Coordinates of C-alpha atoms (C1' of nucleotides) in Angstrom, one line a residue:
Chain A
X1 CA 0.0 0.0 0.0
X2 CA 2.5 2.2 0.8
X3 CA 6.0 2.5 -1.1
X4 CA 5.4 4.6 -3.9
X5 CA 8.2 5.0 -6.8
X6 CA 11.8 4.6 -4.6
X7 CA 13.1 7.5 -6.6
X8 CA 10.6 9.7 -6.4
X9 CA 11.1 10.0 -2.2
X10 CA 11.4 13.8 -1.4
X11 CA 13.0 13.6 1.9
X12 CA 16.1 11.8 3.1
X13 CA 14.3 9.3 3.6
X14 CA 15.9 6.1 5.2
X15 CA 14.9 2.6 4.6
X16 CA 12.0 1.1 5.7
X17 CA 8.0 2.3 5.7
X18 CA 7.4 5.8 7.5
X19 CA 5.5 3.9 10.2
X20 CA 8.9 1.9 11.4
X21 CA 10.8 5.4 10.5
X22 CA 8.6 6.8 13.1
X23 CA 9.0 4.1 15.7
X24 CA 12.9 4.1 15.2
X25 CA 13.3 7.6 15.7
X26 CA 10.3 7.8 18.9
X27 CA 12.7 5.3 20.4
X28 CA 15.6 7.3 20.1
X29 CA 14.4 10.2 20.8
X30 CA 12.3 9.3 23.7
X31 CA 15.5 7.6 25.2
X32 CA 17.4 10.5 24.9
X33 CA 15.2 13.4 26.4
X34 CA 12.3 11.9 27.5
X35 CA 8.8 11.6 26.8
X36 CA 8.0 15.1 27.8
X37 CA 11.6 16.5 26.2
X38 CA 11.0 15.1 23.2
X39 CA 8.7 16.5 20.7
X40 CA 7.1 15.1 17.4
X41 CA 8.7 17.9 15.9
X42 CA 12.3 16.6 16.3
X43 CA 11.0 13.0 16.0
X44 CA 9.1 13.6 12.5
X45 CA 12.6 15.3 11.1
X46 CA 15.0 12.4 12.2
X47 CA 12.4 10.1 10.7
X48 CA 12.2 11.8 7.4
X49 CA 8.3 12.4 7.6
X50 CA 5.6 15.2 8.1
X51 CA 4.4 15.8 11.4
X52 CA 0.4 14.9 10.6
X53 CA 2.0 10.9 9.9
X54 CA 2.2 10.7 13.7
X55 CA -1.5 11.7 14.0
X56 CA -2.0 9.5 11.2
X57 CA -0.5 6.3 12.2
X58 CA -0.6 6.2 15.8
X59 CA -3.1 9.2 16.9
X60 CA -1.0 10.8 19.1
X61 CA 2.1 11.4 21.0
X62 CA 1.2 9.3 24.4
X63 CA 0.5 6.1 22.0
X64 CA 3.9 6.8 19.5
X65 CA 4.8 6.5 22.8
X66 CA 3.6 3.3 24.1
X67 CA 4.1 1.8 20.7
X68 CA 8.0 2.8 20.3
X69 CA 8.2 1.6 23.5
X70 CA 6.8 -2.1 22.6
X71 CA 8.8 -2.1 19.7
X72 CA 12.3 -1.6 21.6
X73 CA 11.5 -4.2 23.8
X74 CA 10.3 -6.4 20.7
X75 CA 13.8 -5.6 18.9
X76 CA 16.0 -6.6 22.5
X77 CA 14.6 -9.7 22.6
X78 CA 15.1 -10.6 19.2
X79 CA 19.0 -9.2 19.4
X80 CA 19.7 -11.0 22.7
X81 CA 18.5 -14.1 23.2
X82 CA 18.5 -16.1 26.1
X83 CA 21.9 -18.3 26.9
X84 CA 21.2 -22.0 26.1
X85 CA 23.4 -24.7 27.7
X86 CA 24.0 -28.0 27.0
X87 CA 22.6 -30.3 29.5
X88 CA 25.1 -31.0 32.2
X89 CA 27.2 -27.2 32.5
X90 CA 27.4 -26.8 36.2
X91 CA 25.4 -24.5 37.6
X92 CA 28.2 -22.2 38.6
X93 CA 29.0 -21.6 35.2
X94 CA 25.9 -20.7 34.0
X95 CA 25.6 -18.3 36.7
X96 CA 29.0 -16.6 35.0
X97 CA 27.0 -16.4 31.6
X98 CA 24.0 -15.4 32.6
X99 CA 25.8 -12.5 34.7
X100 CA 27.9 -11.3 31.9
X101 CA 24.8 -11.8 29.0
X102 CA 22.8 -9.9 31.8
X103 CA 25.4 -7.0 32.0
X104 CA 26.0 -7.5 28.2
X105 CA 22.2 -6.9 27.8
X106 CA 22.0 -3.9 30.2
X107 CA 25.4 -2.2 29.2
X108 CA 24.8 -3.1 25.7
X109 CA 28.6 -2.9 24.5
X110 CA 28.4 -3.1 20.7
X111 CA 24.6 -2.4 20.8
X112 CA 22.8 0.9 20.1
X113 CA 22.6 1.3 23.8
X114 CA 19.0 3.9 23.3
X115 CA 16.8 0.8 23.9
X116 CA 17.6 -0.5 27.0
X117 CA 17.9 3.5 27.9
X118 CA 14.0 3.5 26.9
X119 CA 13.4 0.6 29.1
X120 CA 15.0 2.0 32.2
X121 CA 13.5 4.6 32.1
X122 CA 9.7 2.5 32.1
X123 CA 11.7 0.5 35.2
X124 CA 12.2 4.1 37.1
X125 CA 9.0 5.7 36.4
X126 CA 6.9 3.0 34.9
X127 CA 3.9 3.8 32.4
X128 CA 0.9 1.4 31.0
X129 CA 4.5 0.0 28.7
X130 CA 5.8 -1.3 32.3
X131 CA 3.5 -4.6 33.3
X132 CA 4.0 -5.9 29.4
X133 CA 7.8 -5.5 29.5
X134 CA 8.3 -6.9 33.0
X135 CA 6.1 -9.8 32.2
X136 CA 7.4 -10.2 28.3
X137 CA 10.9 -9.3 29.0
X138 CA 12.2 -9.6 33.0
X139 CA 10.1 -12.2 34.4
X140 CA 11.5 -14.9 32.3
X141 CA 14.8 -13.9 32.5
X142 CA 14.2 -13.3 36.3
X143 CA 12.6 -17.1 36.6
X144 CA 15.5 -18.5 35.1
X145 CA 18.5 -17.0 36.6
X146 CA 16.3 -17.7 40.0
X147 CA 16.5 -21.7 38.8
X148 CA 19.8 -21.7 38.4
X149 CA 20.7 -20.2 42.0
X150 CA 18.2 -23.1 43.0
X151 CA 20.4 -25.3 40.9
X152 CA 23.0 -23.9 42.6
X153 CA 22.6 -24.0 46.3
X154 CA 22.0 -27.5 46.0
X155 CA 17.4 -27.1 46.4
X156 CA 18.9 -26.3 50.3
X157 CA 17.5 -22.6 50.2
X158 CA 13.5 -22.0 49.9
X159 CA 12.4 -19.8 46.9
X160 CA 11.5 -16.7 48.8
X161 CA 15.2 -16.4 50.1
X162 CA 16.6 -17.4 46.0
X163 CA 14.6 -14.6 44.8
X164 CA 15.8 -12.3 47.2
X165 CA 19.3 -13.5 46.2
X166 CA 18.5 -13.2 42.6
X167 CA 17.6 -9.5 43.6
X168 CA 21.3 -9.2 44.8
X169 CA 22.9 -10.4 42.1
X170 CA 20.5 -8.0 39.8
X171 CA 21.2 -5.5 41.9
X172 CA 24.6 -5.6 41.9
X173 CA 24.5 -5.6 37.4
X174 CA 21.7 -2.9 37.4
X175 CA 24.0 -0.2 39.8
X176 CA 26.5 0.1 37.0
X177 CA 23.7 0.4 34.0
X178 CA 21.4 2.7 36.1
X179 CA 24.5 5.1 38.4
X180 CA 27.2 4.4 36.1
X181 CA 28.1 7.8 35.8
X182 CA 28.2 8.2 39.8
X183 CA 30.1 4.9 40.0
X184 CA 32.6 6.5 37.7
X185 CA 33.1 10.1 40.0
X186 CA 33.2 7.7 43.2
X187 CA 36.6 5.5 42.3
X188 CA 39.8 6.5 41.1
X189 CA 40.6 7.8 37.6
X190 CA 42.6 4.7 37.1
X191 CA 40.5 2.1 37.7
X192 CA 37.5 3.6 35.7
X193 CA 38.3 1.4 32.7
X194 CA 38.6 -2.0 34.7
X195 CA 35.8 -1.1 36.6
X196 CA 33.6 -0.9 33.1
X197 CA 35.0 -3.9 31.9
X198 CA 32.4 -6.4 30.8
X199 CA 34.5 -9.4 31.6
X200 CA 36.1 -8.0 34.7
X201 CA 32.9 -6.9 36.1
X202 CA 31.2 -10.6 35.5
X203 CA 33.9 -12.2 36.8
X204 CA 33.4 -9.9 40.1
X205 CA 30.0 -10.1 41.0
X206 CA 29.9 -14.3 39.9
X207 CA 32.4 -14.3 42.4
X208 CA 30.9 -12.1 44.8
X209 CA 27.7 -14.5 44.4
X210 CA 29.1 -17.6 44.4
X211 CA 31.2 -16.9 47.8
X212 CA 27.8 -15.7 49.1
X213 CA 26.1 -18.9 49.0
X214 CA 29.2 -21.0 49.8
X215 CA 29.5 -22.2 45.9
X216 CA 32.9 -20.4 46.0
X217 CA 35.9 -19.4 47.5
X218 CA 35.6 -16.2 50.1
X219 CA 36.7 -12.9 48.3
X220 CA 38.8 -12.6 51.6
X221 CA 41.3 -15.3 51.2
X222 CA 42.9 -14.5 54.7
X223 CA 39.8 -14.0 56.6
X224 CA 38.3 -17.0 56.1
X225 CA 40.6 -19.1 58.5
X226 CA 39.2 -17.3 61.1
X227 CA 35.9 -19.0 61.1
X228 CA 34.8 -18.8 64.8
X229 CA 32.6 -16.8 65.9
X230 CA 30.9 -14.8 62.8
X231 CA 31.8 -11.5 64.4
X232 CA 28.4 -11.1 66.2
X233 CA 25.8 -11.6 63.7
X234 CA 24.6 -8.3 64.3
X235 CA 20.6 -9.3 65.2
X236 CA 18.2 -6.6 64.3
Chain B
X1 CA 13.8 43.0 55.0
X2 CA 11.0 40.9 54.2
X3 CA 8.7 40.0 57.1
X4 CA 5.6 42.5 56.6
X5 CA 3.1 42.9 59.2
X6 CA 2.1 39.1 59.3
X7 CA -1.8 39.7 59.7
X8 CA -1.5 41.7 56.1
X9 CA -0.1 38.2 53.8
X10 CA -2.2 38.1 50.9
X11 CA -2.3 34.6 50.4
X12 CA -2.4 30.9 52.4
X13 CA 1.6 31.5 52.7
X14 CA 2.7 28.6 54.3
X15 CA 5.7 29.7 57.2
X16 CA 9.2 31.2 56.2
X17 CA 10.8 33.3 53.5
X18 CA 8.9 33.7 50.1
X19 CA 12.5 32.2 48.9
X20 CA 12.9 29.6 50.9
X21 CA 9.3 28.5 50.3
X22 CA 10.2 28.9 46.6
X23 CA 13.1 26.1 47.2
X24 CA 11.0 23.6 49.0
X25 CA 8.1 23.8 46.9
X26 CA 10.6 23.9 43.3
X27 CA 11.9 20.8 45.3
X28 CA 8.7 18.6 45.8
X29 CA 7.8 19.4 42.3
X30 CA 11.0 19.2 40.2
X31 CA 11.6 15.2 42.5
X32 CA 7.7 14.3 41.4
X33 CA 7.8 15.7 37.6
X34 CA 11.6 16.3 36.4
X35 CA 12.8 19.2 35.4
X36 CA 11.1 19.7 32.0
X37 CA 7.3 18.7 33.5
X38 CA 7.5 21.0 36.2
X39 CA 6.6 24.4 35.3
X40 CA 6.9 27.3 37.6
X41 CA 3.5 28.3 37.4
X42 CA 2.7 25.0 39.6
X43 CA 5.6 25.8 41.8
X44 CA 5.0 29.2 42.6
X45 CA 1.3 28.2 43.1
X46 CA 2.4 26.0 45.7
X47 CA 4.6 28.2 47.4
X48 CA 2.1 30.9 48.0
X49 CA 4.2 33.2 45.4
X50 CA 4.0 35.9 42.1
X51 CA 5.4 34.0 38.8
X52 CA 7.7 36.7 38.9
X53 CA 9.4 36.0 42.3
X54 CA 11.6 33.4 40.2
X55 CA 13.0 35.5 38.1
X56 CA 13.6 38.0 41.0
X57 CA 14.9 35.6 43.5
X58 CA 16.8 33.2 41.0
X59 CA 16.9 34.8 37.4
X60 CA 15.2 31.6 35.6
X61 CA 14.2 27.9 35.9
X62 CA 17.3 26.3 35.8
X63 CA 18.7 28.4 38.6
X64 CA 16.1 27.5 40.9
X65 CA 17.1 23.9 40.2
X66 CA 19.9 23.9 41.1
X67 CA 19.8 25.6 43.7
X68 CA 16.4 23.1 44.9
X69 CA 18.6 20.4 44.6
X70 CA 21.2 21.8 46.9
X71 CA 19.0 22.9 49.0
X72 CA 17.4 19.1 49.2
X73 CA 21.0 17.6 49.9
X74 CA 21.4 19.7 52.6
X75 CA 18.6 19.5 54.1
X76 CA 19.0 15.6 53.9
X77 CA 22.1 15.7 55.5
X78 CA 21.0 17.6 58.5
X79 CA 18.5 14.7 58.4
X80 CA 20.5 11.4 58.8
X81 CA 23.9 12.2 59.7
X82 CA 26.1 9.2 59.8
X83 CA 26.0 6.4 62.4
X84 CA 28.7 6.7 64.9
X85 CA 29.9 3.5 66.8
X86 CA 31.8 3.4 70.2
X87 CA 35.2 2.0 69.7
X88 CA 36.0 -1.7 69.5
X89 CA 32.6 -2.4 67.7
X90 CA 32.3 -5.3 66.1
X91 CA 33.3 -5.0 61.7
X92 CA 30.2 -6.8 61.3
X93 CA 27.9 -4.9 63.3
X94 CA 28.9 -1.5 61.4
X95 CA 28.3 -3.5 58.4
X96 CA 24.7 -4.1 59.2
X97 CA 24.3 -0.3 60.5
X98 CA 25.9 0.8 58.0
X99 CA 23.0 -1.2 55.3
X100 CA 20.5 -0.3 57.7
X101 CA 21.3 3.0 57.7
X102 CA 21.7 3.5 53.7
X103 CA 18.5 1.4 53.0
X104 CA 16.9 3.9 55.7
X105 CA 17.9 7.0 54.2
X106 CA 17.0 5.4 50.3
X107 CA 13.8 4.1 51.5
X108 CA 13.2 6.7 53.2
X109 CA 9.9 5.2 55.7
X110 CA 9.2 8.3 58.0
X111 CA 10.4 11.0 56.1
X112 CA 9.3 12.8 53.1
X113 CA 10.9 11.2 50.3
X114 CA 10.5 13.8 47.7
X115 CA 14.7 14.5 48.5
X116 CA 15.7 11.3 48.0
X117 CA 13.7 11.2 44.3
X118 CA 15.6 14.5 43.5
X119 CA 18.8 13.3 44.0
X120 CA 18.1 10.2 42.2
X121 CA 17.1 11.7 39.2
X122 CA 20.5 13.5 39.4
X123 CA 22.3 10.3 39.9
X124 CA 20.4 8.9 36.6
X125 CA 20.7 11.4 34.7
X126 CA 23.8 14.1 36.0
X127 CA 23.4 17.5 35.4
X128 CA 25.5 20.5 36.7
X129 CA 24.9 19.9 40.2
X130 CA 25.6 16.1 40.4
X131 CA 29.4 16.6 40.7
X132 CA 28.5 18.3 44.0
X133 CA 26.0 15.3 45.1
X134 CA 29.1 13.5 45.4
X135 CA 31.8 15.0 46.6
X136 CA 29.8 16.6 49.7
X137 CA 27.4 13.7 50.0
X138 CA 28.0 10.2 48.7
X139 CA 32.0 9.9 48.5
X140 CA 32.3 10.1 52.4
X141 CA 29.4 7.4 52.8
X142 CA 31.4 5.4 50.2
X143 CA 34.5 5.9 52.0
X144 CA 33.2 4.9 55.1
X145 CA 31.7 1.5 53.8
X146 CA 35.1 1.0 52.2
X147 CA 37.2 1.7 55.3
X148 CA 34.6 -0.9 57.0
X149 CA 34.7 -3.7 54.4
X150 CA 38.1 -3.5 54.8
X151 CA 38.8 -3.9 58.2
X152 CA 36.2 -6.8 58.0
X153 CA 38.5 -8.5 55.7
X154 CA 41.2 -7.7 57.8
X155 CA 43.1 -5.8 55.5
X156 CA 43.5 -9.0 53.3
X157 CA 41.8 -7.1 50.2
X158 CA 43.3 -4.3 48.2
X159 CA 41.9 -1.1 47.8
X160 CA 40.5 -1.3 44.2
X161 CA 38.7 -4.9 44.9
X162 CA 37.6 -2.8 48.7
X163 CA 35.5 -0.8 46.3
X164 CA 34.2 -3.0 44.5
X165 CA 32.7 -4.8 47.3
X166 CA 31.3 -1.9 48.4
X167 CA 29.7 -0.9 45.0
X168 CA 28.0 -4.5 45.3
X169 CA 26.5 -3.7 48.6
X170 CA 25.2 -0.5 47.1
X171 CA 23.8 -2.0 44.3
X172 CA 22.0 -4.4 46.4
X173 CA 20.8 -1.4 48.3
X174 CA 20.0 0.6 45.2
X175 CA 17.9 -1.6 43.1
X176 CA 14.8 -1.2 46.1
X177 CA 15.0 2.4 45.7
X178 CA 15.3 2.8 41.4
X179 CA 13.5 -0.1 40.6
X180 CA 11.1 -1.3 43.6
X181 CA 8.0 -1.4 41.4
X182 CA 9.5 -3.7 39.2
X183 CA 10.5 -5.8 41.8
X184 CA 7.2 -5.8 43.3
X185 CA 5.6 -7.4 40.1
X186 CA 8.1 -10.0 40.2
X187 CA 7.6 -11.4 43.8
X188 CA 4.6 -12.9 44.6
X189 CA 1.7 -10.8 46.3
X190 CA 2.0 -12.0 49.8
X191 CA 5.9 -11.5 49.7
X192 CA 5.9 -8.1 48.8
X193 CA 5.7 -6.5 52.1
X194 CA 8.6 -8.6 53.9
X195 CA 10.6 -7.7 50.6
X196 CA 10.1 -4.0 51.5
X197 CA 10.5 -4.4 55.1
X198 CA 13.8 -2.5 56.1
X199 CA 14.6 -4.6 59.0
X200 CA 14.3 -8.0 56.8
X201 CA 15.9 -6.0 53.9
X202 CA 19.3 -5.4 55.9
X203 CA 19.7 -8.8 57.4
X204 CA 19.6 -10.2 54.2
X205 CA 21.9 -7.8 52.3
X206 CA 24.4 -7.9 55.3
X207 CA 24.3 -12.0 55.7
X208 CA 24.7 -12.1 51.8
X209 CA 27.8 -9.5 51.8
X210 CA 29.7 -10.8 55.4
X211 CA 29.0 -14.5 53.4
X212 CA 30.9 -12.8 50.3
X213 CA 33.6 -12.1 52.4
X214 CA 34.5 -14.8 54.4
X215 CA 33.3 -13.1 57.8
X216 CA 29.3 -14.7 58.0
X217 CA 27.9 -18.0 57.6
X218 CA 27.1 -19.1 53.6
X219 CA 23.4 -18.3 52.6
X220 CA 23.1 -22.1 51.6
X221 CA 23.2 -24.0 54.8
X222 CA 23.6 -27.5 53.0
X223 CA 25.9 -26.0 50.4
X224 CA 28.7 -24.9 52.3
X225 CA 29.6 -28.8 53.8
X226 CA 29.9 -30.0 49.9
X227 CA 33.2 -27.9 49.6
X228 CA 35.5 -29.9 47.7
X229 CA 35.7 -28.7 44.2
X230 CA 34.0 -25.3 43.8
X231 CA 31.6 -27.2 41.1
X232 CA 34.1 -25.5 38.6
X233 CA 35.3 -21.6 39.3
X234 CA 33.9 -20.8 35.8
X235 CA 37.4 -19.2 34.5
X236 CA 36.5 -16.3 31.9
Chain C
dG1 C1' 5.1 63.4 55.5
dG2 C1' 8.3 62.4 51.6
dC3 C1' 11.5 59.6 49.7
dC4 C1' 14.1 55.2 48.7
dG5 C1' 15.3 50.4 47.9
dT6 C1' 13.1 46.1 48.2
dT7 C1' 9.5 43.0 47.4
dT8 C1' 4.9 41.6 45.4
dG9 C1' 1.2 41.8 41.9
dA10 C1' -1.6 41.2 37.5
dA11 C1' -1.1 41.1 32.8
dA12 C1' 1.0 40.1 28.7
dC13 C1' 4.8 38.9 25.5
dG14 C1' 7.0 35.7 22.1
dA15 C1' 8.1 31.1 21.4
dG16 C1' 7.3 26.5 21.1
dC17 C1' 4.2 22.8 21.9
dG18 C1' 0.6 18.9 20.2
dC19 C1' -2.6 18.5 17.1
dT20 C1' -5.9 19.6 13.0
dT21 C1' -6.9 20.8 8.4
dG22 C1' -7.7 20.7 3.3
dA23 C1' -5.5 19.8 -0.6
dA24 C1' -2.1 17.6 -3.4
dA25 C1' 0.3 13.3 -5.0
dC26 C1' 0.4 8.6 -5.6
dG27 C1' -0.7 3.4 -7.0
dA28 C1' -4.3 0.5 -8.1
dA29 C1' -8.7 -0.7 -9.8
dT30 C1' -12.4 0.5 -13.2
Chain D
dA1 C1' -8.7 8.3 -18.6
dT2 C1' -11.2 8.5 -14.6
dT3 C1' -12.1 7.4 -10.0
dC4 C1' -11.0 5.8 -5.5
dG5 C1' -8.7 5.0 -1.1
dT6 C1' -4.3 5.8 0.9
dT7 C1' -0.4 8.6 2.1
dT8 C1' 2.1 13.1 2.4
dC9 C1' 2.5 17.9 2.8
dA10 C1' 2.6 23.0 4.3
dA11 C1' 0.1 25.9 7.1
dG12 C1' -2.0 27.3 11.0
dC13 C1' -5.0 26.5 15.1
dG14 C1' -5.4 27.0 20.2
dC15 C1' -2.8 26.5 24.1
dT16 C1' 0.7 26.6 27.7
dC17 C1' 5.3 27.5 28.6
dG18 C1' 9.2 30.6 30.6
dT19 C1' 10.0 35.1 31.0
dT20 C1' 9.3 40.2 31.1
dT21 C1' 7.1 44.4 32.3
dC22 C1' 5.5 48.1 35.0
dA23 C1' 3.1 49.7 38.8
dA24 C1' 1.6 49.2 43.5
dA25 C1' 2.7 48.1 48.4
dC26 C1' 5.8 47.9 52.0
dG27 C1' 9.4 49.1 56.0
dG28 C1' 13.2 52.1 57.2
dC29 C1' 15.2 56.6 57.1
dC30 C1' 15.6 61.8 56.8

DNA sequence: GGCCGTTTGAAACGAGCGCTTGAAACGAAT
DNA sequence: ATTCGTTTCAAGCGCTCGTTTCAAACGGCC
């Protein structure tokens, strides 16, 4: 219906229809200002399109919105899929993936990184988008990284304590995507680089994990000959 | 200079300054909206002030942002100033004060927590008066979690690994306050409130991070007597 | 009282916003 | 060739924004 003569195109004019145009350039521009920063304006010029295709296509701004939105998430999921093992990788292990495809996914090295921006910004101030992306998108990989700590810990932990270990070892990914700038003024010029290091940073927090729920060696190798009393457990 | 004959105010004019209302009502709005949803027709409104009192106490909008923001970090400093312990305390127990403390001031339970939303949108997204955030206000929290962590481990663990430690604790800490509406759709209903409950919040992130380190029982009680071969280190 | 610097007030300015409009341009069917 | 539904366009609508203006009201001082 739509692609008229290719040569004939007045504008710019990059590939695709002016409906995915529009979506592509929403996303962007949403992820970089804002939805109430960014204006159709600014989104109809990067897309190549006249401002009436919005009202056209989607209505209005609140549902180029919600759809851009959609489609980001709809695009992640299709760049990074989830890790699949073969049967028998130790459980350890595929913590150490999942960790660095997690941080991989979140810090998006080699990836336009202007979707996941879009998405944190639904996980920080959520919108109508929010329930469809944590159930589409989070739960599963939630669920799964959840199974494997259950793998893990050997079915010795119950599930209300794995998931609130799970939501350490998200935590511990989602500081760096979320306050990386912060993270950046808090340590040393030096160590900025190591400290943003995919591989450096997996291999840290696995560790971190692992030594958590005795999987691992202690991040403290001389403190852990002193194993008597745990230092007063500090009740609440 | 200011202070007319109070029985003479005009309008509801909440107590103190028609400046300092300014800051504390730019502050509420600015932490609820951002800085581009705000307007300072709302503000003023809510302060009990002229439009025009902006541009005569602070020149524009983005003046009386900044300054709202400062104004907000000090205030929440005067707030929660930092635990002090008695000397000889226990590593362990300024570790879980310490958590306690940080989760207290995040989550905020008690006190308005408009403040703690402005400075979070400045960690997120820095602006001009984020460098300052830091420097007066988070580095010597960070430094005193550092200096903690690291007499915990005895002094065993160098300074650059100290750190990161201590950016995993935060990051455990953080996610609750950037993201605790996603992670209330992903626990079940009835966990939800001991999920959110500071006291369970803390005990948790303090086991988890003394287990890290060698100086606390591991979080998988079966798990830690099947410590032969770490079920494979999972080298990079 | 008369004056002065400071503070507050109502009104309006220009700019930019989201959104609408009516017509032109196009491919496909008749 | 004409008609039709679909898509694109420039122009402008009404509105709200941040900011400015100018005059009134005030306390302190001679």
């Amino acid at each position: 219906m739509i692609r008229h003569n290719p040569e004939k195109n007045r504008v710019v004019a990059p590939p695709g229809d002016a409906k995915d145009r529009l979506l592509l350039a929403a996303g962007q521009e949403f992820a970089e200002k804002g939805y109430e920063a960014a204006t159709v304006r600014d989104i109809c010029l990067a897309a190549g399109v006249n401002v009436a295709a919005v009202n056209y296509y989607f209505g209005d701004k609140k549902r180029l919105y919600i759809e851009s939105v959609k489609h980001a998430h709809r695009e992640r999921v299709r760049q990074v899929p989830e890790p699949d093992w073969p049967a028998g990788t130790a459980a350890a292990r595929k913590l150490h993936d999942f960790i660095g495809n997690m941080l991989e996914r979140m810090l998006g090295f080699g990836q336009p990184p202007w979707q996941v921006r879009l998405m944190l910004r639904e996980v920080l101030q959520p919108t109508e988008a929010c329930r469809e992306l944590v159930e589409d998108y989070f739960r599963p990989h939630f669920e799964l990284l959840v199974s494997i700590l259950g793998e893990l810990t050997g079915d010795a932990v119950d599930a209300p304590r794995l998931r609130r270990i799970a939501l350490s070892v998200i935590g511990q990914c989602f500081l760096y995507r979320a306050a990386g700038d912060v993270v950046g003024m808090l340590v040393p010029e030096d160590e900025r680089h190591d400290l943003h290091s995919l591989g450096q940073l997996t291999d840290h927090i696995a560790a971190f994990t692992l030594a958590a729920v005795g999987a691992g060696p202690s991040l403290a190798p001389a403190a852990s000959h002193r194993r008597g009393p745990p230092a007063e457990p500090a009740a609440s």
